[in-house]
Short mmCIF file of C-alpha atoms and ligand atoms in Angstrom, two decimals:
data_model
loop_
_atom_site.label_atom_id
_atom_site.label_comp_id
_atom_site.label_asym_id
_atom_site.label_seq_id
_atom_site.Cartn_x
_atom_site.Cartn_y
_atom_site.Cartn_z
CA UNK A 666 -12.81 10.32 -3.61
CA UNK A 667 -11.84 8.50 -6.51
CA UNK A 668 -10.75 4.60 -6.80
CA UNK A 669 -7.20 4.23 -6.01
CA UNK A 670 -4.75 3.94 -8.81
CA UNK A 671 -4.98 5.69 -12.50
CA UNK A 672 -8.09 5.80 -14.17
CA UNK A 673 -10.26 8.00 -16.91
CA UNK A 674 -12.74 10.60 -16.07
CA UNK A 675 -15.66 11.11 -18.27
CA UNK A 676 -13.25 13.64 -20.76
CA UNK A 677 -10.99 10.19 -21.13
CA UNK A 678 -8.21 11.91 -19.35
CA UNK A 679 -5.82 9.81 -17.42
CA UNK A 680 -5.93 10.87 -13.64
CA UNK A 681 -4.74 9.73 -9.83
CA UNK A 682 -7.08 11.07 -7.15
CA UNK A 683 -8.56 14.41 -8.27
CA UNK A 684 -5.42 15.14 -10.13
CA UNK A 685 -4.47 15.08 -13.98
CA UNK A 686 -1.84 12.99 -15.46
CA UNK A 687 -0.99 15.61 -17.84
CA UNK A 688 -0.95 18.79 -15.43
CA UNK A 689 1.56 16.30 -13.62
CA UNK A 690 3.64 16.10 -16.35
CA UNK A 691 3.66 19.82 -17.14
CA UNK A 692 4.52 21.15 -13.72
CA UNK A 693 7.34 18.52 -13.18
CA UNK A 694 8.36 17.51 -16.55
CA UNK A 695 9.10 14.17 -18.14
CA UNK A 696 9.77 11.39 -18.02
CA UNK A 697 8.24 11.66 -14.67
CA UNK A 698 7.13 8.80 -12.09
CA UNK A 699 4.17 8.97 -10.41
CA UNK A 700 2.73 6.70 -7.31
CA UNK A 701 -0.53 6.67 -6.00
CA UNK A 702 -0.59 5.85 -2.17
CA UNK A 703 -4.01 4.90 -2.85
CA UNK A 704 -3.19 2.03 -4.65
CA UNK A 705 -0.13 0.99 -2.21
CA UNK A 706 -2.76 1.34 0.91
CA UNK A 707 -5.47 -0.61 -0.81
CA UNK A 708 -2.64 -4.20 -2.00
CA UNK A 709 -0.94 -3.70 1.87
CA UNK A 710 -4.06 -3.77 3.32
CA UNK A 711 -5.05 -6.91 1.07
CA UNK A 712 -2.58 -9.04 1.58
CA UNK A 713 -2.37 -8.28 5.27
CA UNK A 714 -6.07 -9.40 5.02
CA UNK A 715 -4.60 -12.49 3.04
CA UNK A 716 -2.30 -13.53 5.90
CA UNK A 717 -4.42 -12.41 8.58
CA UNK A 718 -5.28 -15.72 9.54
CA UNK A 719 -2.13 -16.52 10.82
CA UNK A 720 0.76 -15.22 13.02
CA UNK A 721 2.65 -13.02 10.83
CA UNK A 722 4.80 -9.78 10.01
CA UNK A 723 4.85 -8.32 6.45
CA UNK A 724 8.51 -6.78 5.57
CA UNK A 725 8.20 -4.93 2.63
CA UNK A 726 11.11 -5.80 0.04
CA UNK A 727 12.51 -2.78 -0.33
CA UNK A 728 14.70 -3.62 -3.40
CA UNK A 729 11.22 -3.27 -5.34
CA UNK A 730 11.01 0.56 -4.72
CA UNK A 731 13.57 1.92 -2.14
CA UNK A 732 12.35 5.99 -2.38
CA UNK A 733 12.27 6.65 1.60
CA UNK A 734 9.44 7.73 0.91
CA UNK A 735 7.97 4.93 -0.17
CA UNK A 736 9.46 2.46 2.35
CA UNK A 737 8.68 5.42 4.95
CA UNK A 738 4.59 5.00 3.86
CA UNK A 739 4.62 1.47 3.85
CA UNK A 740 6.39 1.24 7.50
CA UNK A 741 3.75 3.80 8.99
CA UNK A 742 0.39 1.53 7.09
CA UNK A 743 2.64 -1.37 9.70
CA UNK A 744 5.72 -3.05 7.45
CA UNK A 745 9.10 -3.96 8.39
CA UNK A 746 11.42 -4.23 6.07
CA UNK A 747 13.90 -7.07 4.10
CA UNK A 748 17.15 -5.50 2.96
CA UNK A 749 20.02 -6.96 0.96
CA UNK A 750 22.20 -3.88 1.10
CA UNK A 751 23.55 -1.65 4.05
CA UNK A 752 22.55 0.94 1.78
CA UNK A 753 19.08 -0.76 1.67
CA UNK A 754 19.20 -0.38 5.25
CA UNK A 755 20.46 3.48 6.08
CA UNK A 756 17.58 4.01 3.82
CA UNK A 757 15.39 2.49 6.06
CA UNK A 758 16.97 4.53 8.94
CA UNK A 759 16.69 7.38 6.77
CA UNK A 760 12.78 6.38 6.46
CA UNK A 761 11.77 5.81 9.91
CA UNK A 762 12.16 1.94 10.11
CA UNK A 763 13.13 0.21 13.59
CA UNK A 764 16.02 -2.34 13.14
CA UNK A 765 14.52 -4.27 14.89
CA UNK A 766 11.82 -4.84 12.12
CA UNK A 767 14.75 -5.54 9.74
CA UNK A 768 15.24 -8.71 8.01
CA UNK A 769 19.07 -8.74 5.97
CA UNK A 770 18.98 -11.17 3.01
CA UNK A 771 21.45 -11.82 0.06
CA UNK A 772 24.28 -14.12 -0.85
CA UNK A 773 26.78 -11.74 -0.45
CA UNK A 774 26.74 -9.53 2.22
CA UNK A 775 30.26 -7.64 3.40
CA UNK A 776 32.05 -8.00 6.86
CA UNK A 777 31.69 -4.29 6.99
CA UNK A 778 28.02 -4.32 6.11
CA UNK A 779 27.61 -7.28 8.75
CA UNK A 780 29.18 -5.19 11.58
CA UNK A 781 27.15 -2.50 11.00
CA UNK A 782 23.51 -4.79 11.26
CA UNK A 783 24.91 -5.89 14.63
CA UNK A 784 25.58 -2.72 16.27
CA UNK A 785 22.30 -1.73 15.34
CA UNK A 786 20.60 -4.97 16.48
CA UNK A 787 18.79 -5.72 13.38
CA UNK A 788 16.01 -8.45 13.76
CA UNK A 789 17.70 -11.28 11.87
CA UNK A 790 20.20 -12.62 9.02
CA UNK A 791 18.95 -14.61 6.76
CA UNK A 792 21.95 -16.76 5.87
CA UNK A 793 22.81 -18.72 2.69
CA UNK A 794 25.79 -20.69 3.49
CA UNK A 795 28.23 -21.82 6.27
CA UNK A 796 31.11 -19.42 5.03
CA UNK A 797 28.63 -16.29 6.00
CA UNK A 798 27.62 -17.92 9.26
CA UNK A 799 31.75 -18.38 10.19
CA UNK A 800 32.06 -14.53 9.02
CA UNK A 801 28.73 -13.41 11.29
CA UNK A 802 30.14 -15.31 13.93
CA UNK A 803 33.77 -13.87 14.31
CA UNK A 804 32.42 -10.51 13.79
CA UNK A 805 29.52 -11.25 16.58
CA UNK A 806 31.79 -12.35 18.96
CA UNK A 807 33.91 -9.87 18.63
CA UNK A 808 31.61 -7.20 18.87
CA UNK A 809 30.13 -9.46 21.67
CA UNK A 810 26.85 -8.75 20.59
CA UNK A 811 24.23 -11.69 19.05
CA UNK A 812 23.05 -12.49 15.46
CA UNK A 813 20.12 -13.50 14.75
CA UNK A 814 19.99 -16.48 12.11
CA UNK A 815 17.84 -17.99 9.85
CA UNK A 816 19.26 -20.28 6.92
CA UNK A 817 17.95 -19.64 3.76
CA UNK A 818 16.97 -22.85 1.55
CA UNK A 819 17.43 -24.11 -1.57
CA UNK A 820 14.22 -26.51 -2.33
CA UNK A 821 15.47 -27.01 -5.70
CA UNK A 822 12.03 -25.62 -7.18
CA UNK A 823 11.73 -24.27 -10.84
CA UNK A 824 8.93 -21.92 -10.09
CA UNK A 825 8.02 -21.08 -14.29
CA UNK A 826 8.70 -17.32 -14.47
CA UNK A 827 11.95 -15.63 -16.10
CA UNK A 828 15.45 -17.31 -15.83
CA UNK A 829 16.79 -14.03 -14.83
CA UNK A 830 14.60 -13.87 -11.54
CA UNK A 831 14.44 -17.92 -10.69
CA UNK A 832 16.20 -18.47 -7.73
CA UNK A 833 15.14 -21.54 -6.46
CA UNK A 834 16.57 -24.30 -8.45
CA UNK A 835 20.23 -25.95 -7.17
CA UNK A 836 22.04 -24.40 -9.83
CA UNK A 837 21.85 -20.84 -8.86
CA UNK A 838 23.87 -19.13 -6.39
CA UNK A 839 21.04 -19.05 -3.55
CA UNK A 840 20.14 -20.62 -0.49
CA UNK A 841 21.58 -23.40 1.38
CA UNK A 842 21.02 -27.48 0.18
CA UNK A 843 19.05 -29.29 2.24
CA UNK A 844 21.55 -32.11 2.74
CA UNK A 845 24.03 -29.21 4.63
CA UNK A 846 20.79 -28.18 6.41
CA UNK A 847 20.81 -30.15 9.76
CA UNK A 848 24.73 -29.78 10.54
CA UNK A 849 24.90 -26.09 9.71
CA UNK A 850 21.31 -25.74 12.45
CA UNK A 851 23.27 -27.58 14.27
CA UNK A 852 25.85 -25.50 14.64
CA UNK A 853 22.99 -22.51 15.10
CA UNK A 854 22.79 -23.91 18.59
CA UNK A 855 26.63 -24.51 19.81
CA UNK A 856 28.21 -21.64 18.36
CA UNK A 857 28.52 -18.51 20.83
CA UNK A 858 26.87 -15.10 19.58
CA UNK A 859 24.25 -16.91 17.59
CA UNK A 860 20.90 -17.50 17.68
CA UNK A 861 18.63 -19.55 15.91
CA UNK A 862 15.57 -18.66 14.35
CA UNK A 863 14.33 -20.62 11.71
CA UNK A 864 14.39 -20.97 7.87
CA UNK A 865 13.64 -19.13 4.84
CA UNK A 866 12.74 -19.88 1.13
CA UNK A 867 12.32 -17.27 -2.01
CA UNK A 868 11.71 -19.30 -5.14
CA UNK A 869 11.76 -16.22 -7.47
CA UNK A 870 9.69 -13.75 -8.38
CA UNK A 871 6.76 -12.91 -10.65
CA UNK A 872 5.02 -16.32 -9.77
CA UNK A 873 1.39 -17.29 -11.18
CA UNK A 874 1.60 -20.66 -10.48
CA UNK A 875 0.55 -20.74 -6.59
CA UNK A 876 1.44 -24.50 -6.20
CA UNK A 877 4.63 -23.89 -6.72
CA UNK A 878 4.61 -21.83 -3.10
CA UNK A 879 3.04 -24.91 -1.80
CA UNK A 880 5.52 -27.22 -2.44
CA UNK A 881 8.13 -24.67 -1.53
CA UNK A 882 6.74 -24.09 1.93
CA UNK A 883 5.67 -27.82 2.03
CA UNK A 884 8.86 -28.68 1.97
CA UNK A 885 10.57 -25.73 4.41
CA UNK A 886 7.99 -27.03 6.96
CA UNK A 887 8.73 -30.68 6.47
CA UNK A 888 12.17 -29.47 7.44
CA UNK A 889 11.01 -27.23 10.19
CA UNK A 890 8.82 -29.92 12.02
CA UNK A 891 11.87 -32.38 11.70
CA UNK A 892 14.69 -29.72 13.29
CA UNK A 893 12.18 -29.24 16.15
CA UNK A 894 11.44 -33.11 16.66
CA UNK A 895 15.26 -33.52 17.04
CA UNK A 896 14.84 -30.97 20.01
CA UNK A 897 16.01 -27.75 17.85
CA UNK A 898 14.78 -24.40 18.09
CA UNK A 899 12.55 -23.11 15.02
CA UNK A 900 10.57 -20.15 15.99
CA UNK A 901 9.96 -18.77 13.01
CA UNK A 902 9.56 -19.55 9.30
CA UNK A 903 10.28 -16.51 5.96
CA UNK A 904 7.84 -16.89 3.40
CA UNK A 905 10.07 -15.08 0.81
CA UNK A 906 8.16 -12.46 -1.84
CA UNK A 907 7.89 -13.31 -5.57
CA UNK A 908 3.79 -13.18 -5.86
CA UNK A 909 3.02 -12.77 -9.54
CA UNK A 910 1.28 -9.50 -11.05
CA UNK A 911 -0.58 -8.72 -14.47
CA UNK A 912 1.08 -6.55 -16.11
CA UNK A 913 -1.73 -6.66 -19.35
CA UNK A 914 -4.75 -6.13 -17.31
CA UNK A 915 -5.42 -4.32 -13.63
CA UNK A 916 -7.06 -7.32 -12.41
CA UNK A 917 -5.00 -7.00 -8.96
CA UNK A 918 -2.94 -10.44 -7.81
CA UNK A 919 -4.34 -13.20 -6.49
CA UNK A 920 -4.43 -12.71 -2.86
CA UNK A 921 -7.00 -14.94 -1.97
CA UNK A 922 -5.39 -18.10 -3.46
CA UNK A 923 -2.37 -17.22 -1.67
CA UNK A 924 -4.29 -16.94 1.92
CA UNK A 925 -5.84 -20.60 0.96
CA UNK A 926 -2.04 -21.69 0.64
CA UNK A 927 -0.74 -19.75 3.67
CA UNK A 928 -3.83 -20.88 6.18
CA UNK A 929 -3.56 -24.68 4.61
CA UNK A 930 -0.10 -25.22 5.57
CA UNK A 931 0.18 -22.89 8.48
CA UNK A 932 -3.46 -22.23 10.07
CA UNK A 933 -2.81 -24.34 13.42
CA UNK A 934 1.03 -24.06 13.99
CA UNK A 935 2.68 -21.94 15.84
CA UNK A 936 5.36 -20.64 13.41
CA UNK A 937 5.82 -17.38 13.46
CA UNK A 938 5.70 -16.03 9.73
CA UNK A 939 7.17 -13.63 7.97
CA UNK A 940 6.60 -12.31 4.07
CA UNK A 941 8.39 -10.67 2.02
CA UNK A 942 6.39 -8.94 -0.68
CA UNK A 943 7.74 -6.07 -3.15
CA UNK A 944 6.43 -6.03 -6.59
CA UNK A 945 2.64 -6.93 -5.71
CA UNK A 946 2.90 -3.82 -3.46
CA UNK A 947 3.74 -1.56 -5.73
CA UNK A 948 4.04 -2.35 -8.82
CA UNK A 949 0.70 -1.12 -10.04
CA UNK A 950 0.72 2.01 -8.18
CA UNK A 951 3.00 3.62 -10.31
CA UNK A 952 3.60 5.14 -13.86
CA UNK A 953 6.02 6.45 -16.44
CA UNK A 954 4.42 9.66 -18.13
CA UNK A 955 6.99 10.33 -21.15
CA UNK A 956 6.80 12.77 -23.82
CA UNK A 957 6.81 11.77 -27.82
CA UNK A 958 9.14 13.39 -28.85
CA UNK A 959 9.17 12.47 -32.82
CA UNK A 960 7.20 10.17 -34.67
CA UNK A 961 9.64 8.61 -37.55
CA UNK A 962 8.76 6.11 -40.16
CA UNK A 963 10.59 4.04 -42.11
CA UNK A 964 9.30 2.68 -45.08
CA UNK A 965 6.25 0.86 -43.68
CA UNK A 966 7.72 0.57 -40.33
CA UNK A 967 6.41 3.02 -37.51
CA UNK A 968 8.66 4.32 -34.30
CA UNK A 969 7.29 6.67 -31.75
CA UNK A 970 10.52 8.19 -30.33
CA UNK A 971 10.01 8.98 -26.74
CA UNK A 972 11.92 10.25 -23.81
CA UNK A 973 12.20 7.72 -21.41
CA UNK A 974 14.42 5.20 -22.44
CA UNK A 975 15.84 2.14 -21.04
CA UNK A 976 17.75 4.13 -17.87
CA UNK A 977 14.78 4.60 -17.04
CA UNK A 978 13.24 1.58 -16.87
CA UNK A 979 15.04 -1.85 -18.14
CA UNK A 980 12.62 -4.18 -17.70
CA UNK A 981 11.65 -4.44 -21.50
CA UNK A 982 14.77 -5.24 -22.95
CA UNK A 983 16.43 -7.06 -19.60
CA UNK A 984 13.29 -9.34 -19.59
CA UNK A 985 11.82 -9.14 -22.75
CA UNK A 986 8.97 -7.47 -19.92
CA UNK A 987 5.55 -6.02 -21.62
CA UNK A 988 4.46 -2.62 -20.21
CA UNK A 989 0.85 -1.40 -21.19
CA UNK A 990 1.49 1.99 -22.73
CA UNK A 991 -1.43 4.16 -23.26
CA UNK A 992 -1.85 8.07 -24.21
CA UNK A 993 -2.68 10.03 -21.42
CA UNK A 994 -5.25 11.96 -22.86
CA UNK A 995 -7.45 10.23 -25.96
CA UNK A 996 -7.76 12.96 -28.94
CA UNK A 997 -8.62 10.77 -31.29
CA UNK A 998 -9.14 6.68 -32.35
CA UNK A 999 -6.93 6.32 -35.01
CA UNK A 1000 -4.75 3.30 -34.20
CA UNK A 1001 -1.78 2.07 -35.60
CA UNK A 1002 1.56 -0.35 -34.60
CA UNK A 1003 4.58 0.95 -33.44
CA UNK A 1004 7.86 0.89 -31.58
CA UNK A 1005 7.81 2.97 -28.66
CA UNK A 1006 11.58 3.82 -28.33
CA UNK A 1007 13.79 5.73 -26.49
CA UNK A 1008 16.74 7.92 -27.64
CA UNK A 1009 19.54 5.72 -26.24
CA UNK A 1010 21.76 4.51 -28.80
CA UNK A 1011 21.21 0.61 -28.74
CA UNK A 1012 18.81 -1.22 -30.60
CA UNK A 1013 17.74 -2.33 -26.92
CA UNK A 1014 16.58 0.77 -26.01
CA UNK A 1015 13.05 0.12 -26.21
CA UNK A 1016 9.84 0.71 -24.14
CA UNK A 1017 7.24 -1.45 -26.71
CA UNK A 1018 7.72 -3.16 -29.73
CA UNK A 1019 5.34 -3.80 -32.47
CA UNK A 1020 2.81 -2.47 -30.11
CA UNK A 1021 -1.04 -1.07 -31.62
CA UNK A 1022 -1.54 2.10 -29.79
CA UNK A 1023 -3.15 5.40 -30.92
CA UNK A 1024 -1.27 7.15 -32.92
CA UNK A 1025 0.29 10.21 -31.05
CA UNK A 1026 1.44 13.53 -31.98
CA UNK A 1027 4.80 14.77 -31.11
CA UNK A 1028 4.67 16.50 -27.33
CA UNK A 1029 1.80 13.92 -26.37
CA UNK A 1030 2.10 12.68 -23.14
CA UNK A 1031 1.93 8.62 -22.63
CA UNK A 1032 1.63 6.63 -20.00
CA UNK A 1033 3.76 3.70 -19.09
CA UNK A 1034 2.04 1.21 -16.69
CA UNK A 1035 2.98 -0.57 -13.85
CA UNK A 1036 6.28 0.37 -13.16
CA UNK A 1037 6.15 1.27 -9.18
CA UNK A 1038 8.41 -1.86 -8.73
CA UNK A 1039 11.85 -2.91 -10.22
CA UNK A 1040 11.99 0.41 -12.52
CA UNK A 1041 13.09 3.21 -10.68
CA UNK A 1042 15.75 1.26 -8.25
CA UNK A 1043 16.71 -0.34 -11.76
CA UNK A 1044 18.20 3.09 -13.27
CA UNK A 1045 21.09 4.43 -14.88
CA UNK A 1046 22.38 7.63 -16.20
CA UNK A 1047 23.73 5.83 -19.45
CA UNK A 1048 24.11 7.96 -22.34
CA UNK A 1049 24.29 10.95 -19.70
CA UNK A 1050 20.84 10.62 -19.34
CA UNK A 1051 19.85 12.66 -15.94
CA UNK A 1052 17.52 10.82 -13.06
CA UNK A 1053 13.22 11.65 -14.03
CA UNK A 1054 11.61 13.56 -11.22
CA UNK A 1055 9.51 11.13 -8.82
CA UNK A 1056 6.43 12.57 -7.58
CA UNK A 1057 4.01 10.83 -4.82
CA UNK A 1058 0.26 11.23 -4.31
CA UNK A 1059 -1.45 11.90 -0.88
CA UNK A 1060 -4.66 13.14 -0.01
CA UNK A 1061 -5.17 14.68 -3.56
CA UNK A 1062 -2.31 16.65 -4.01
CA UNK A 1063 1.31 15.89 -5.02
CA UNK A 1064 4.71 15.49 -3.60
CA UNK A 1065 8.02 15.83 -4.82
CA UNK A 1066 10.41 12.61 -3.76
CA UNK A 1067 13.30 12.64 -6.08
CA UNK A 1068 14.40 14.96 -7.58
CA UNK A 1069 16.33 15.09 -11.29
CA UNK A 1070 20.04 15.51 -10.77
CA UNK A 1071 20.96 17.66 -13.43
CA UNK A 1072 24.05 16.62 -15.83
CA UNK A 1073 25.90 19.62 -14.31
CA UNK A 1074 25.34 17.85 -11.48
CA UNK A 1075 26.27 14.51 -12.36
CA UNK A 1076 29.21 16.02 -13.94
CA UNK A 1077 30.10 16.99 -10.51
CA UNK A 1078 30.64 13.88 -8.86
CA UNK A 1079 33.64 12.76 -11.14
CA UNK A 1080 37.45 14.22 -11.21
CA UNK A 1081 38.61 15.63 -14.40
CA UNK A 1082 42.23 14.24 -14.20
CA UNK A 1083 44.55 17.26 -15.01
CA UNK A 1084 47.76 15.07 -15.71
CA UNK A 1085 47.11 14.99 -19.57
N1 LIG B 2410 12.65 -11.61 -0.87
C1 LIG B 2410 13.81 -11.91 -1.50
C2 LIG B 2410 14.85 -12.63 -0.79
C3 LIG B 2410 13.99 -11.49 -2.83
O1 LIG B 2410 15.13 -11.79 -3.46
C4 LIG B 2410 12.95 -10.79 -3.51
C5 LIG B 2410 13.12 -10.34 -4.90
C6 LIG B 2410 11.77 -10.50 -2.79
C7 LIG B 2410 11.65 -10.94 -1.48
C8 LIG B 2410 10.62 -9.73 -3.41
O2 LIG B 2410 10.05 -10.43 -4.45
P1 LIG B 2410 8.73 -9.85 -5.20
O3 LIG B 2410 7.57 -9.96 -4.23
O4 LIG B 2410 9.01 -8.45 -5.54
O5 LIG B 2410 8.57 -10.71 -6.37
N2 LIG B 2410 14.19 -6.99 -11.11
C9 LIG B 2410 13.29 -8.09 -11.33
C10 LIG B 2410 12.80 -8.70 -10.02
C11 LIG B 2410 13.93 -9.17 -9.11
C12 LIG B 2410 13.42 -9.78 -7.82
C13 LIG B 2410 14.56 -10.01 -6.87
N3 LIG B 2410 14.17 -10.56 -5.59
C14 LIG B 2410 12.12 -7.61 -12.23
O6 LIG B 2410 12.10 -6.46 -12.64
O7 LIG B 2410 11.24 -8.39 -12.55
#
């Protein structure tokens, strides 16, 4: 048995457990996903090993990856789940997940989506202002059934990683300010249907400075102790996700620093913990193979035309985010710098830009790293682009988990108007 994740054998050919990259690609076609369960095994077990040392429950995010096949393997290795959609959540039906492992986050969630959560006593709400905690309790008492609540702070933390995926400073639309903290826990405890369970943070994701957790969980148990001295219940405490991973490297996240932060803080309380990781679970075990489909140059300039594109993964352009990109089998070691582009018709269409790779002839396969989290989930069919095929591997051999909805298809779900 190989090392989990992708690697090269002694021919330099890009393989996942005894299987090719390319074979892959020719059987199922491009741009195609792959996952290695390897890989997702070998970070769960990790940072499970991380946070062993106190009382917690990991619940996977599933916003990172939400194939239910994915949340299905991660909820058999022993995850709940975090949600911030009811569709999040029938997926986690759909994959075999107990509601009563479920944890439903986000600023925004519907009266209808609320209802639904209760009836199928979900484990808890985590709330981020009053106005949701008046709509969860109408709806609770009316259904005469009780929510679960845990208030979601604001710590007013700038945690140094991309503006677009900061949430933990006042200005953004998340969590609850501490000064409103103590009268809306308050009313935790005298409303009827509710029942109080603690506080949450999530600072942001993509995080490599670890002190920043510290002072965000510092301060969420500063609170914590406080509520419980002025005879409040505070059973348990959400870590939030957002641990940073290198996307330039494999060296895997830093899982160790993180266990010195959890067991400082938390090593002799009796908190119960939960964590909400996505991207370091996943992220790495999964790639993009794409085909090149025409190299083009312009005057000095060099594009390799490939085709993926941003529906398929908007990370690069969204976040100006840098994906390794890497032939999948090495003919040759002639370098030179590109743009690796997609066909979409924006100049934002991009995968890599100004990148030094090997040069490529057209119908090479390459491989783009690192996208098992926040790629996928992230898709479009812009340009009437169809869906890539999503394969999974287990034990050595492959699976099928999405399949490509053809355009005929696509074309299907819409209504050609007849009135003109
Ligand atoms: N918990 C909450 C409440 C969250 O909002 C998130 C992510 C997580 C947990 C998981 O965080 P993670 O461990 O994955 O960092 N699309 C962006 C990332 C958005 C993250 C949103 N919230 C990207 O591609 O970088």
């Amino acid at each position: 048995m190989n090392l989990p994740g992708f690697y090269r054998d002694h021919n330099q050919t890009l393989c996942v457990q005894d299987l090719k990259i390319s074979d892959l690609a020719k059987k199922y076609g491009t741009p195609l996903f792959i996952y290695d369960t390897g890989l997702m095994k070998q970070r769960y077990e990790a940072f499970l090993d991380a946070v062993s040392p106190v009382k917690g429950n990991i619940h996977y995010a599933v916003k990172a990856n939400d194939s239910i096949s994915i949340i299905s393997y991660f909820a058999k290795l022993g995850c709940g789940a975090d949600i911030v959609s009811i569709g999040e959540f029938k997926k986690c039906i759909a994959a075999g997940v107990s509601p009563k492992k479920i944890i439903f986050s986000g600023v925004g969630k519907e009266n209808t989506e609320i209802e639904l959560a209760l009836k199928n006593n979900i484990l808890q709400f985590n709330i981020e202002s009053e106005e949701e905690l008046n709509d969860i309790q109408r709806i609770a008492s009316k259904l005469k059934i009780t929510a679960n609540i845990c208030l979601r702070i604001n710590v007013d933390i700038s945690p140094n990683t991309h503006k677009k995926i900061s949430t933990g400073e006042k200005s953004t639309k998340f969590g609850i300010n501490f000064e409103n903290v103590k009268t809306i826990y308050q009313r935790l405890h005298d409303l009827d249907y509710i029942n109080p369970v603690g506080l949450a943070v999530h600072i942001g994701s993509q995080i490599f400075d670890f002190d920043y957790f510290f002072t965000a969980y510092s301060s969420l148990k500063s609170l914590a102790d406080e509520l419980k001295k002025n005879n409040f219940q505070v059973p348990s405490l959400d870590l939030g996700g957002g641990i940073g991973i290198n996307y330039q490297n494999n060296i895997p996240p830093d899982f160790s620093k993180y266990r010195k932060i959890v067991t400082d803080l938390f090593l002799n309380s009796d908190y119960n913990l939960s964590f909400e990781p996505g991207r370091s679970l996943i992220a790495e075990a999964g790639i993009l193979v794409t085909k090149v489909i025409r190299n083009k140059k312009n005057n000095d300039k060099k594009f390799i035309i490939v085709d993926a594109a941003m529906n398929n993964l908007i990370r690069p352009t969204l976040y100006e985010a840098f994906h390794e990109v890497e032939p999948v089998n090495i003919n040759h070691n002639h370098k030179i710098t590109a743009d690796i582009v997609g066909p979409i018709c924006e100049t934002g269409d991009f995968i890599a830009l100004d990148r030094k790779i090997q040069s490529v002839d057209n119908n090479d396969f390459l491989a783009i790293r690192t996208v098992g989290a926040y790629a996928s989930v992230m898709s479009s069919n812009y340009n009437a682009r169809a869906d890539a095929n999503e394969i999974i591997i287990y034990n050595n051999k492959e699976y099928l988990i999405k399949k490509t909805e053809s355009i005929e298809k696509l074309i299907k779900k819409e209504i050609l108007l007849k009135y003109f």
